[in-house]
XYZ file of C-alpha atoms in Angstrom:
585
model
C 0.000 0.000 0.000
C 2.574 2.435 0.731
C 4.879 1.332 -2.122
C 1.899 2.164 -4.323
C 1.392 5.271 -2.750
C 4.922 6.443 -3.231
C 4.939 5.654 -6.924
C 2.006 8.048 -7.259
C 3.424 11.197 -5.694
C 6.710 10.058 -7.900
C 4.449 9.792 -11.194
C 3.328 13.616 -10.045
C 6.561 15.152 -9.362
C 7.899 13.792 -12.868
C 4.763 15.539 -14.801
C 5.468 18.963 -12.864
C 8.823 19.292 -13.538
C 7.917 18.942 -17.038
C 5.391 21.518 -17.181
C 6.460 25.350 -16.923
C 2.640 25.815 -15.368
C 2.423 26.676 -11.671
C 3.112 24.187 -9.424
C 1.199 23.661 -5.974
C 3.634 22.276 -3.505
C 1.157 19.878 -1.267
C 2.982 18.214 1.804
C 1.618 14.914 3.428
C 2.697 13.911 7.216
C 3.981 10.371 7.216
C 1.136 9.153 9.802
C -1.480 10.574 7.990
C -0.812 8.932 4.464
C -0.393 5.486 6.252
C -2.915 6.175 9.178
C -6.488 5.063 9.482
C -7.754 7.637 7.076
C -5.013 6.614 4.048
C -8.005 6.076 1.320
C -9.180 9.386 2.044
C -6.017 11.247 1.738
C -5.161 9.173 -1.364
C -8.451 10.494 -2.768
C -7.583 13.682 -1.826
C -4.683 14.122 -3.628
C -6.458 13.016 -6.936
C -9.092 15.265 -6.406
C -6.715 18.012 -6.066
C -4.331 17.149 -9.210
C -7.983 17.157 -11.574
C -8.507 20.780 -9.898
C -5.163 21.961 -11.089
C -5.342 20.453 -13.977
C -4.187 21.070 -16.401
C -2.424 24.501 -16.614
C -0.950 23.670 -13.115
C 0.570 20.992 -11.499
C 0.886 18.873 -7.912
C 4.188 17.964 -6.386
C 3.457 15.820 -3.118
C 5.737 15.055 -0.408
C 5.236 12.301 2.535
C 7.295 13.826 5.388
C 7.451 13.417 9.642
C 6.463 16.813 11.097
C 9.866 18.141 11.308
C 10.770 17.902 8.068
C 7.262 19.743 7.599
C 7.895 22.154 10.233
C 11.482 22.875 8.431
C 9.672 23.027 4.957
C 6.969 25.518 5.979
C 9.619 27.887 7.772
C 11.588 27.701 4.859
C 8.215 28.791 2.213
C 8.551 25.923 0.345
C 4.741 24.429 0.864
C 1.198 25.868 -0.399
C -0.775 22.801 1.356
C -0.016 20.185 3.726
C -1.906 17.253 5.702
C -1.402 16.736 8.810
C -3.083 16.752 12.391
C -5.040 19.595 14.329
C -2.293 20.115 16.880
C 0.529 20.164 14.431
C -2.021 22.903 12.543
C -2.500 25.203 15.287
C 1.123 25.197 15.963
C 1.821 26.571 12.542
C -0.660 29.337 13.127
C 2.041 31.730 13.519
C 3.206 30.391 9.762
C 0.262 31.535 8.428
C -1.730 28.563 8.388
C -5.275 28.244 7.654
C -7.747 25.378 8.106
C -9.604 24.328 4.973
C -11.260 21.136 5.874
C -11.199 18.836 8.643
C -11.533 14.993 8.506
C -14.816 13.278 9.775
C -16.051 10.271 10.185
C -19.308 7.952 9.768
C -19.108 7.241 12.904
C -19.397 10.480 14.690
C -21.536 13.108 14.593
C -19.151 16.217 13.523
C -15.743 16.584 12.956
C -14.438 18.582 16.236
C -14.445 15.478 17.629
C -13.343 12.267 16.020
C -9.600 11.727 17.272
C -8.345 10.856 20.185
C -6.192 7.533 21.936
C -7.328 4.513 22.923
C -5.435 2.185 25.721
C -5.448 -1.558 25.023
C -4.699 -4.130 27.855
C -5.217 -7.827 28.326
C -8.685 -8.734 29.959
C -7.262 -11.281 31.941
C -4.427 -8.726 33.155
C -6.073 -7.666 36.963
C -3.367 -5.565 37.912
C -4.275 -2.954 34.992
C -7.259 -1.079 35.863
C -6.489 3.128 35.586
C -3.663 4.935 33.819
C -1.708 4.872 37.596
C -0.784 1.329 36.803
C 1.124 1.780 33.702
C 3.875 3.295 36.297
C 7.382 1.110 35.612
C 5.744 -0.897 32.623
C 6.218 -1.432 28.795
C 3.777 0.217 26.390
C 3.503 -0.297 23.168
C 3.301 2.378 21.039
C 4.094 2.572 16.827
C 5.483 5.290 15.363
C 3.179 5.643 12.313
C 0.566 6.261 14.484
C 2.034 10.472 14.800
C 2.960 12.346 17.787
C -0.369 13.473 18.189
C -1.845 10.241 19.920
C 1.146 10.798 22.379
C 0.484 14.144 23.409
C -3.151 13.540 23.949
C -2.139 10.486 26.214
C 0.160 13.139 27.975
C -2.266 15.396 28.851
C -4.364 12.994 30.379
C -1.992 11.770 32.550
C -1.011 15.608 33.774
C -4.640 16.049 34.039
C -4.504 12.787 36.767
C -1.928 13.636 38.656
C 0.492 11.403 37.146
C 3.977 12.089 35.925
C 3.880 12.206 31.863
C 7.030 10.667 31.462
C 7.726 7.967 33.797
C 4.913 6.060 31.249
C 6.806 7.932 28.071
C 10.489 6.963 29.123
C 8.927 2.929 29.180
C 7.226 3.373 25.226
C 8.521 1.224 23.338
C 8.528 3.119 20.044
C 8.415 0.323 16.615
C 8.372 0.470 13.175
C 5.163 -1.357 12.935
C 1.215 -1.807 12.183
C -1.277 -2.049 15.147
C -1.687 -6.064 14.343
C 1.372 -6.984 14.718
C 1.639 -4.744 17.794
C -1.340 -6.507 19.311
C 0.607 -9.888 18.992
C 3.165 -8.359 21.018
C 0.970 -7.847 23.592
C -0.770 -11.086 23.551
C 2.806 -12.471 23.861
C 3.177 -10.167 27.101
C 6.142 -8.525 25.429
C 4.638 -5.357 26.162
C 1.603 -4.414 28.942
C -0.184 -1.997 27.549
C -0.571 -0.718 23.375
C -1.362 3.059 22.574
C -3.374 3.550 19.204
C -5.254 6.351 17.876
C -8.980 6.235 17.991
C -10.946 4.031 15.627
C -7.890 2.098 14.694
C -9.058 -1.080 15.976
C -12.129 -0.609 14.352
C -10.801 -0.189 11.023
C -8.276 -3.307 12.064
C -11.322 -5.450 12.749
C -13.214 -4.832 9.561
C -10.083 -5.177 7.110
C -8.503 -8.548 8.843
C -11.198 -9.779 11.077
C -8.739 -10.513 14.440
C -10.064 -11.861 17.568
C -10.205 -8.958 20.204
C -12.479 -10.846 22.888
C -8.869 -11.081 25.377
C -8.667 -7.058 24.698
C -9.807 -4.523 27.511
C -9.837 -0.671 26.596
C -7.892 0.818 30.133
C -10.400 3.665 31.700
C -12.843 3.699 28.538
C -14.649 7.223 28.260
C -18.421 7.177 26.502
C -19.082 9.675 23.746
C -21.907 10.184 21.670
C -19.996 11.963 18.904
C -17.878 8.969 18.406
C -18.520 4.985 18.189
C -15.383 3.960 18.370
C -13.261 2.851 21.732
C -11.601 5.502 23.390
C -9.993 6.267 26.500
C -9.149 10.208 26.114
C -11.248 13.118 25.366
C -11.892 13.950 21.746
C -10.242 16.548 19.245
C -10.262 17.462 15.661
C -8.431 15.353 13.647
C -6.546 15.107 10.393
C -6.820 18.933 8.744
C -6.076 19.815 5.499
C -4.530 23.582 5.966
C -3.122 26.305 3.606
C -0.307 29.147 3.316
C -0.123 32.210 2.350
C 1.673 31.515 -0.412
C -1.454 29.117 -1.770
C -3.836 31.526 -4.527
C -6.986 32.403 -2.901
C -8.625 30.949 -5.747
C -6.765 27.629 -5.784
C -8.107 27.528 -1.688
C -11.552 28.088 -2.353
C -11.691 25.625 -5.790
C -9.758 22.693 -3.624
C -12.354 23.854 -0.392
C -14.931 22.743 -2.418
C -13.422 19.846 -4.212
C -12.552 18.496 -0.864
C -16.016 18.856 0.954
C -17.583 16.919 -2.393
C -15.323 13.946 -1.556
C -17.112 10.570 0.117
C -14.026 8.204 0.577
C -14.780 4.348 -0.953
C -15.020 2.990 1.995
C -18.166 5.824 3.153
C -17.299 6.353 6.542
C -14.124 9.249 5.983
C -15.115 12.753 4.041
C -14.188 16.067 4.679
C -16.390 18.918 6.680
C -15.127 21.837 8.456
C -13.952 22.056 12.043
C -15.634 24.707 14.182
C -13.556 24.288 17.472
C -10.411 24.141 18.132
C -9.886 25.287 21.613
C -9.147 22.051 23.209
C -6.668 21.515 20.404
C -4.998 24.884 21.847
C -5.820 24.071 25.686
C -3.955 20.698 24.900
C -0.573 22.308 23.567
C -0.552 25.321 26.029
C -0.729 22.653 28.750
C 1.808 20.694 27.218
C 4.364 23.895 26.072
C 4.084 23.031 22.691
C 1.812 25.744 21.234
C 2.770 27.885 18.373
C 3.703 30.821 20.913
C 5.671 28.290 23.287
C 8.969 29.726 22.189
C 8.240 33.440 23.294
C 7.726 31.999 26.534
C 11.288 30.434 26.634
C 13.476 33.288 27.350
C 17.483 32.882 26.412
C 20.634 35.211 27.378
C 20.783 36.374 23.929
C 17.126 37.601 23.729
C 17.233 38.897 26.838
C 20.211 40.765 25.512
C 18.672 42.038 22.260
C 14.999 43.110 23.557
C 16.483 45.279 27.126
C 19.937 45.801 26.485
C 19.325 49.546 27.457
C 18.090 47.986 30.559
C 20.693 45.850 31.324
C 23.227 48.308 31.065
C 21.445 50.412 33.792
C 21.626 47.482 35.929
C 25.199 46.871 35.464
C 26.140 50.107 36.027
C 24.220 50.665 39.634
C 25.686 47.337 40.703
C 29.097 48.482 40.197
C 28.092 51.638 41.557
C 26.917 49.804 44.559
C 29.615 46.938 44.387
C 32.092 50.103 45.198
C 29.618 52.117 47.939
C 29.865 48.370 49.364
C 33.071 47.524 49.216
C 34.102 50.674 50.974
C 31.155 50.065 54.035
C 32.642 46.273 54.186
C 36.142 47.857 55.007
C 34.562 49.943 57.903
C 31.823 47.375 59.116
C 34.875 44.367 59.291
C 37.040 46.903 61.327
C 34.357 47.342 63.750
C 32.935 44.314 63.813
C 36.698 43.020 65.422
C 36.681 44.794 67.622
C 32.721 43.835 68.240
C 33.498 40.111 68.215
C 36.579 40.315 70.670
C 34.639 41.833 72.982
C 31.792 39.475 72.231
C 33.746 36.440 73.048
C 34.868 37.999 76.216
C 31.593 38.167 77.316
C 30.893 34.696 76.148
C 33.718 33.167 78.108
C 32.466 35.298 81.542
C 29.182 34.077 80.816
C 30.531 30.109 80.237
C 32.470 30.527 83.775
C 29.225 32.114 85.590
C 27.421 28.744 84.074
C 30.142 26.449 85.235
C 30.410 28.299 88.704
C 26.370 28.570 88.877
C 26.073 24.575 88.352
C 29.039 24.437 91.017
C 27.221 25.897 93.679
C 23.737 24.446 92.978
C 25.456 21.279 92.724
C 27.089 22.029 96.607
C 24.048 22.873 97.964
C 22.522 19.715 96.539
C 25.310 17.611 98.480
C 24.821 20.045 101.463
C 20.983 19.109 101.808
C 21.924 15.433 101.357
C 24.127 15.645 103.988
C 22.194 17.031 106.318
C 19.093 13.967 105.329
C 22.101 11.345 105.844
C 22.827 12.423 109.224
C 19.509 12.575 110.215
C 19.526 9.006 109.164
C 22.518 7.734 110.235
C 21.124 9.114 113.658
C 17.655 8.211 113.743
C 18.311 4.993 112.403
C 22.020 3.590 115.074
C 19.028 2.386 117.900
C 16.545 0.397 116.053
C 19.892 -1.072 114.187
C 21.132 -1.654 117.756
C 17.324 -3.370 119.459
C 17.624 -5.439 116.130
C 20.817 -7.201 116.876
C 19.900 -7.726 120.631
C 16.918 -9.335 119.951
C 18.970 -12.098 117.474
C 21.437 -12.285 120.089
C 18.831 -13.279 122.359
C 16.725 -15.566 119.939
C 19.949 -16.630 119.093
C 20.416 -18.353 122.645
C 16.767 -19.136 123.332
C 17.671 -21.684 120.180
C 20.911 -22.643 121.777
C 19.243 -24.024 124.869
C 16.860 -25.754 122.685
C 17.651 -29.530 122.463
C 15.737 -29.691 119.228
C 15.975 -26.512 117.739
C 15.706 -26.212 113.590
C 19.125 -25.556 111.911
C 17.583 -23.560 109.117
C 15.905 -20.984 111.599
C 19.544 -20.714 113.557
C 20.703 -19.983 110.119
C 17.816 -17.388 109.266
C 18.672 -15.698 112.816
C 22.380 -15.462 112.107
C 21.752 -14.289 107.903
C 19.391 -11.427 109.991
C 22.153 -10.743 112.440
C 24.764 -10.415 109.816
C 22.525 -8.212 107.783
C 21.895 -6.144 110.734
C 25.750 -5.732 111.894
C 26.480 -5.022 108.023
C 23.602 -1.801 108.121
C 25.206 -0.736 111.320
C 28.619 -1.049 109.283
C 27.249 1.039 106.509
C 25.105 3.770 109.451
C 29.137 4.239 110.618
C 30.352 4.928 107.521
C 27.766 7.442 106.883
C 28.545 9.163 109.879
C 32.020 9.291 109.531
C 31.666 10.658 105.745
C 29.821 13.436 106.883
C 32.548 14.266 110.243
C 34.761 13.981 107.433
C 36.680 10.501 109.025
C 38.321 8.040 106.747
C 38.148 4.828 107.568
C 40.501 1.767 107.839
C 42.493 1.004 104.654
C 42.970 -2.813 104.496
C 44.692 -5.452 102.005
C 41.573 -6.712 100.394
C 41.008 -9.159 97.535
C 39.337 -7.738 94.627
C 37.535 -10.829 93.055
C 36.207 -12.155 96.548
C 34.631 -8.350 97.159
C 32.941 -8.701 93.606
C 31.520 -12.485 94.335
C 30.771 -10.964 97.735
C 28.784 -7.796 95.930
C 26.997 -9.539 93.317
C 25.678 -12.264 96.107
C 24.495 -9.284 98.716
C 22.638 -7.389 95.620
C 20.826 -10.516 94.202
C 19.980 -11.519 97.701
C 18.362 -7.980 99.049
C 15.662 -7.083 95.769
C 17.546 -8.574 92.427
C 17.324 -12.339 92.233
C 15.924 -13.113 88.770
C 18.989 -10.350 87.998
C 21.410 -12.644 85.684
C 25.010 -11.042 86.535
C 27.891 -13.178 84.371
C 31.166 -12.213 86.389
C 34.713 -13.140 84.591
C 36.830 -12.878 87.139
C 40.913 -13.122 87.102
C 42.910 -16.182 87.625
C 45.353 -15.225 90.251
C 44.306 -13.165 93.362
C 44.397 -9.010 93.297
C 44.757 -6.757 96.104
C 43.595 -3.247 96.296
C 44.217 -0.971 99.626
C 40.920 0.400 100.410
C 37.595 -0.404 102.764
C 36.021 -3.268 101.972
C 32.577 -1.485 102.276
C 33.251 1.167 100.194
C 33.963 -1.403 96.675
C 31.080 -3.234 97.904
C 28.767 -0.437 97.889
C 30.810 0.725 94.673
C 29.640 -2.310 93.115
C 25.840 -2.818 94.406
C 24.980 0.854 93.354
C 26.477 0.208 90.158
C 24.452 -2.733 90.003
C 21.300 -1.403 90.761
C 21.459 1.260 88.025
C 22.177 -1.372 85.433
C 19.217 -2.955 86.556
C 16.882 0.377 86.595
C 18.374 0.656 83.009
C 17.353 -2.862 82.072
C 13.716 -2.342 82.897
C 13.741 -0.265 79.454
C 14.020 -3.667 77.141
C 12.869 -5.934 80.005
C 15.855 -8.356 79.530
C 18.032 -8.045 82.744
C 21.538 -9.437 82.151
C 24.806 -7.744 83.268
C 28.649 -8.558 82.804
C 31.269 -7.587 85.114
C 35.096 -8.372 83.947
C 37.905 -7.573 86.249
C 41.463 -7.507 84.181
C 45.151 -6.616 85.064
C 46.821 -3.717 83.322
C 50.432 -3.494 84.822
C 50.133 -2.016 88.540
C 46.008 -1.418 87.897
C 43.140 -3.637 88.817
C 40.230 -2.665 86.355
C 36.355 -3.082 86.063
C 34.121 -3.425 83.554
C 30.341 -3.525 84.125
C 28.040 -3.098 81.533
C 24.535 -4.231 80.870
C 21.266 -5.132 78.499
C 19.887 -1.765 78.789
C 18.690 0.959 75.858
C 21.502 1.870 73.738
C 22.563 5.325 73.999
C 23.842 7.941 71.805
C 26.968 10.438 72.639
C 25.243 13.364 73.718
C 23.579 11.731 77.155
C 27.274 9.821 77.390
C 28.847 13.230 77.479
C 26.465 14.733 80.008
C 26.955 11.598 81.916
C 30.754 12.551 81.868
C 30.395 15.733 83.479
C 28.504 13.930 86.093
C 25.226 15.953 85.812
C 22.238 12.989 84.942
C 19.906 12.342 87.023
C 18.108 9.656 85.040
C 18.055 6.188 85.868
C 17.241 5.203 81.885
C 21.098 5.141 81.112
C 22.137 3.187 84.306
C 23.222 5.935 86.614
C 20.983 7.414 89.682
C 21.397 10.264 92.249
C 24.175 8.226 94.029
C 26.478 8.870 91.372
C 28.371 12.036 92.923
C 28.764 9.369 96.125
C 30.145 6.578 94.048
C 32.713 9.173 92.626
C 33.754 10.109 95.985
C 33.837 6.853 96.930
C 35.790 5.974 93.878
C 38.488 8.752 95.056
C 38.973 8.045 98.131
C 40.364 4.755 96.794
C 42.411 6.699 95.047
C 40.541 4.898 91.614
C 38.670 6.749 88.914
C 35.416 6.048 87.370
C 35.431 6.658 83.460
C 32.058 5.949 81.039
C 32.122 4.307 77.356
C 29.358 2.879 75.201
C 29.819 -0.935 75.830
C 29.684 -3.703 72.935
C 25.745 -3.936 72.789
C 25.946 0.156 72.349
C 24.843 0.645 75.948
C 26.410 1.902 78.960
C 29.875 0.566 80.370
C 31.324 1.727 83.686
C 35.020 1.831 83.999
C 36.204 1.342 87.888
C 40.769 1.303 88.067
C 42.533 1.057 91.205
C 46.145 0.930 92.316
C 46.975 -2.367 92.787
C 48.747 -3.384 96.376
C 50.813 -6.204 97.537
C 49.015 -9.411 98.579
C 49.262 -10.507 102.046
C-alpha cells in the first residue's frame, strides 16, 4: 500500500517538472498517508491534481512533522496534511484550516480523534492509567505524535507524571496487528493507538479482540469507536499564504464533495479548536511556546538599554559596598573580641552557677544522711539484741531447727552489716576516713553480686569473669562493695527499658592497675547523654546511673581509683572502675 502510494506522488513530481505551469507544492505527514484515514487522503490528492489540472501541477511530499515544520519555515509548501495540533502550531506560519476529517461514525468533525489504551482482559493488575507506572507500552510510530500528546495530557490532568509512562514506550516500526501480537505475547503491557484504529483493524482482517480490555474507557456520543481520552479534531487539510486564494476556495470545495470508498471518511469543516490549543498550552508546545522560553541572547537584544542600567548601579553599589565592608569588618573586630569575652564570663558564671547548685545539693543530702545515720544507730542496735537473744533461746533448745539458727544469724549479719554502713555514713559526713585494708578484689565482687541478688535482684542474671590469680587493692572493703551494688542497681533500673536483665562484670590486670568493667542489656545510647553523663550531671536512671552517682565518685576517690564511662559492645552503657593495685598478704 505504501509502495503504491509512493509511486504516485513520484508519477506527479515527474509531470510537474515537465510543465512550466504553476506548481502547488502539497505536503503529506507520514502518519497521515499510512494512518487510518489513508483512502481518504489518497483520494484527496487526486481530487486536487484534476482541480489543477491542467495549466498547473501537484508535487506531493510524505514527510514526519519536522521535516514539515522545516519546509513551511523555509516557504517551500502551499498545502499540507497533517493533524489539528501540528495545525494550530503553525498558526504563527500563516496557516489556515480548509477542511477537517470526519467520520461515519461520529456526529461532527471537532471530535473524532483521540487515543485509545489496550490491555489484556485477563491482566487484573491494569485497571487506571496509575498502573502503567514502571511498565512497557507499546506504542508505533506511524501512528504520529499526536496520539502521544493527547495520552500526555491525560496523565497531567490525573496527577500522574507524563514521562515515567513515556520513558517505558517502546517506540516500533510497525502496524497495530502486529503490535497486538506483542501484547498477547506479554512482550509489552499496555498498546497506545489512535482512535478508531481497531475498528478499522477489525473490519479489514477480522482478528479476535475478545482477550482485549480498553484501560479507563470514556463514553461519547460523537464517536462509536473505543476511546480512553477526550476527543479533538483530527486530520486537517490547511493552507499558506503563499497558496492563490482561488486555488483555496476551488480545492475547499473539491474536498467537501469527496465521500471516501469505503463511506465512513469525508471532509467537513472544524468549528472548534480550543481544546486543540488548551492541549498544547498545557503541554508547552503551542505555536507561541517559544516566546515563553526566554534565552541570554534575547534577553540581551529586547532590554539591552536595561541591562546596562543594571550593570552600572551594581558596580556603583559593588564600590559604595566595598568601601562600608572595610569599615563594618574593622568594627565588627573589635565587636566580636569583645563578644567572646563576654561569652567566656558568661561560660564561667554557668560552670560556677552549676558548682554551687550542685554544693548545695550535696549540702541538703548531707544534712538527710545524718539525720539518718542518727535516727536509724538504735533500732539497728534493738535489732541485733533481739537475734542475740533468739539466738540463745535456740541454743538451749535440744531440738531446735538448723535452718531458723541460720535465718537468725543471715538477719544478724545483715543487721551488723547496716550498722557497718550507718558508721560509715557518719564518719563521711565528720569527714573521718576509715581503715584502709589489704583486700582481695575478686572475693569483694563475688561478695557484691551475692548481697545485691539476695536484698531485691534475684531473677537479675550477673555473668562475672573474674581473674585467675588473686588481686589486692588498699581500700575499705565497704566502700567497693557499695561501689559495686549501686552500680548494680542502676544497670538494673536501666534494664527495665528492654525488660531483659543481664549484666557482665570483667575484672582484668593492666600493669600495677586492677580494672572493672560492668556493663549491661539496657537501651543503647547515643553520645550526647554519654557526654552529660561525663560531666557527672544525669539524674536519670534510663542510662544506668541514679542520684548516688556524685557518692560513688567520691567513693571511687577516696580509693584513690577513677570512674570513666564508654558505650559498651551492645551500644549501651559501660562503667570503667581502676585502682592501684597493692601487695598481697
Amino acid at each position: 500500500m505504501k509502495t503504491t502510494y509512493y509511486a504516485f506522488f513520484f508519477v506527479l513530481s515527474l509531470f510537474s517538472s515537465g510543465s512550466s505551469a504553476e506548481v502547488i507544492r502539497l505536503g503529506v505527514t507520514d502518519y497521515a498517508a499510512n494512518g487510518v484515514h489513508q483512502e481518504l487522503i489518497r483520494d484527496s490528492v487526486e481530487e486536487i491534481n484534476k482541480i489543477l489540472e491542467p495549466r498547473h501541477s501537484l508535487i506531493v511530499k510524505e514527510m514526519t512533522e519536522s521535516e514539515m515544520k522545516t519546509a513551511i519555515l523555509q516557504h517551500e509548501l502551499d498545502l499540507f496534511i497533517s493533524s489539528s495540533a501540528f495545525y494550530r502550531q503553525m498558526v504563527r506560519s500563516g496557516a489556515r484550516d480548509i477542511v477537517s476529517v470526519e467520520t461515519g461514525r461520529g456526529t461532527g468533525p471537532n471530535r473524532t480523534e483521540g487515543a485509545v489504551v489496550l490491555v489484556d482482559r485477563r491482566r487484573n493488575d491494569l485497571i487506571s492509567f496509575k498502573d502503567l507506572e514502571n511498565k512497557t507500552v507499546g506504542f508505533c510510530k506511524i501512528f504520529g505524535n499526536f496520539t502521544l500528546h493527547v495520552i500526555e495530557r491525560e496523565l497531567r490532568e490525573k496527577g500522574l507524571h507524563a514521562l515515567t509512562y513515556s520513558n517505558k514506550l517502546d517506540l516500533q516500526n510497525i502496524d497495530l496487528q502486529e503490535l497486538l501480537e506483542q501484547l498477547r505475547l506479554k512482550r509489552v503491557d499496555a498498546v497506545i493507538a489512535p482512535t478508531c484504529s481497531l475498528e478499522k483493524l477489525v473490519e479489514e482482517v477480522e482478528v479476535d479482540t475478545s482477550w482485549l480490555k480498553v484501560l479507563e474507557p470514556r463514553q461519547f456520543s460523537s464517536l462509536k469507536c473505543s476511546h480512553s481520552t477526550f476527543l479533538y479534531p483530527g486530520l486537517t487539510v490547511s493552507s499558506l499564504p503563499s497558496l492563490n486564494s482561488v486555488f483555496s476556495k476551488k480545492i475547499t470545495q473539491g474536498l467537501l464533495d469527496i465521500l471516501s470508498k469505503d463511506g465512513e471518511h469525508f471532509w467537513s469543516v472544524s468549528t472548534d479548536f480550543s481544546e486543540v490549543d488548551q492541549l498544547l498550552r498545557a503541554l508547552d508546545l503551542d505555536a507561541w511556546a517559544e516566546d515563553r522560553k526566554w534565552t541570554f541572547g534575547k534577553l540581551i537584544k529586547e532590554f539591552w538599554p536595561l541591562l546596562l542600567s543594571i550593570v552600572l548601579v551594581i558596580v556603583c553599589l559593588a564600590t559604595y559596598g566595598s568601601v562600608v565592608s572595610f569599615i563594618v569588618r574593622k568594627r565588627t573586630k573589635s565587636l566580636r573580641c569583645a563578644l567572646m569575652r563576654e561569652q567566656i564570663l558568661k561560660q564561667k558564671s554557668l560552670t560556677e552557677s552549676r558548682r554551687i547548685e550542685e554544693m548545695q545539693r550535696i549540702g541538703a543530702f548531707s544534712q538527710l544522711s545524718s539525720l539518718f545515720a542518727h535516727e536509724l544507730g538504735q533500732p539497728i542496735y534493738v535489732i541485733r539484741c533481739f537475734c542475740y537473744s533468739l539466738q540463745k533461746a535456740l541454743d538451749r533448745t535440744k531440738k531446735g531447727d538448723s535452718s531458723l539458727k541460720e535465718m537468725v544469724a543471715d538477719i544478724e549479719n545483715q543487721a551488723a552489716r547496716a550498722e557497718e554502713i550507718v558508721q560509715k555514713t557518719r564518719n563521711y559526713i565528720k569527714g573521718r576516713k576509715g581503715r584502709l585494708e589489704k583486700v582481695e578484689i575478686n572475693h569483694l565482687v563475688e561478695k557484691a553480686i551475692k548481697t545485691f541478688k539476695m536484698l531485691q535482684h534475684e531473677d537479675f542474671q550477673i555473668y562475672f569473669h573474674p581473674t585467675e590469680s588473686e588481686l589486692f587493692v588498699l581500700a575499705e572493703s565497704l566502700d567497693i562493695e557499695l561501689i559495686l551494688i549501686n552500680l548494680l542497681r542502676n544497670a538494673s533500673d536501666a534494664c527495665e527499658t528492654v525488660g531483659i536483665f543481664k549484666a557482665w562484670i570483667e575484672i582484668r590486670k593492666l600493669a600495677d592497675i586492677v580494672e572493672i568493667r560492668l556493663w549491661d542489656s539496657g537501651a543503647p545510647i547515643s553520645q550526647k547523654v554519654l557526654l552529660n553523663i561525663k560531666e557527672l550531671t544525669a539524674s536519670s536512671k534510663e542510662e544506668g546511673l541514679g542520684v548516688g552517682l556524685k557518692i560513688v565518685d567520691s567513693l571511687v576517690e577516696g580509693i584513690g581509683g577513677t570512674l570513666n564511662f564508654g558505650i559498651s559492645k551492645n551500644k549501651g552503657l559501660e562503667v570503667i572502675l581502676r585502682f592501684p593495685l597493692s601487695e598481697g598478704v
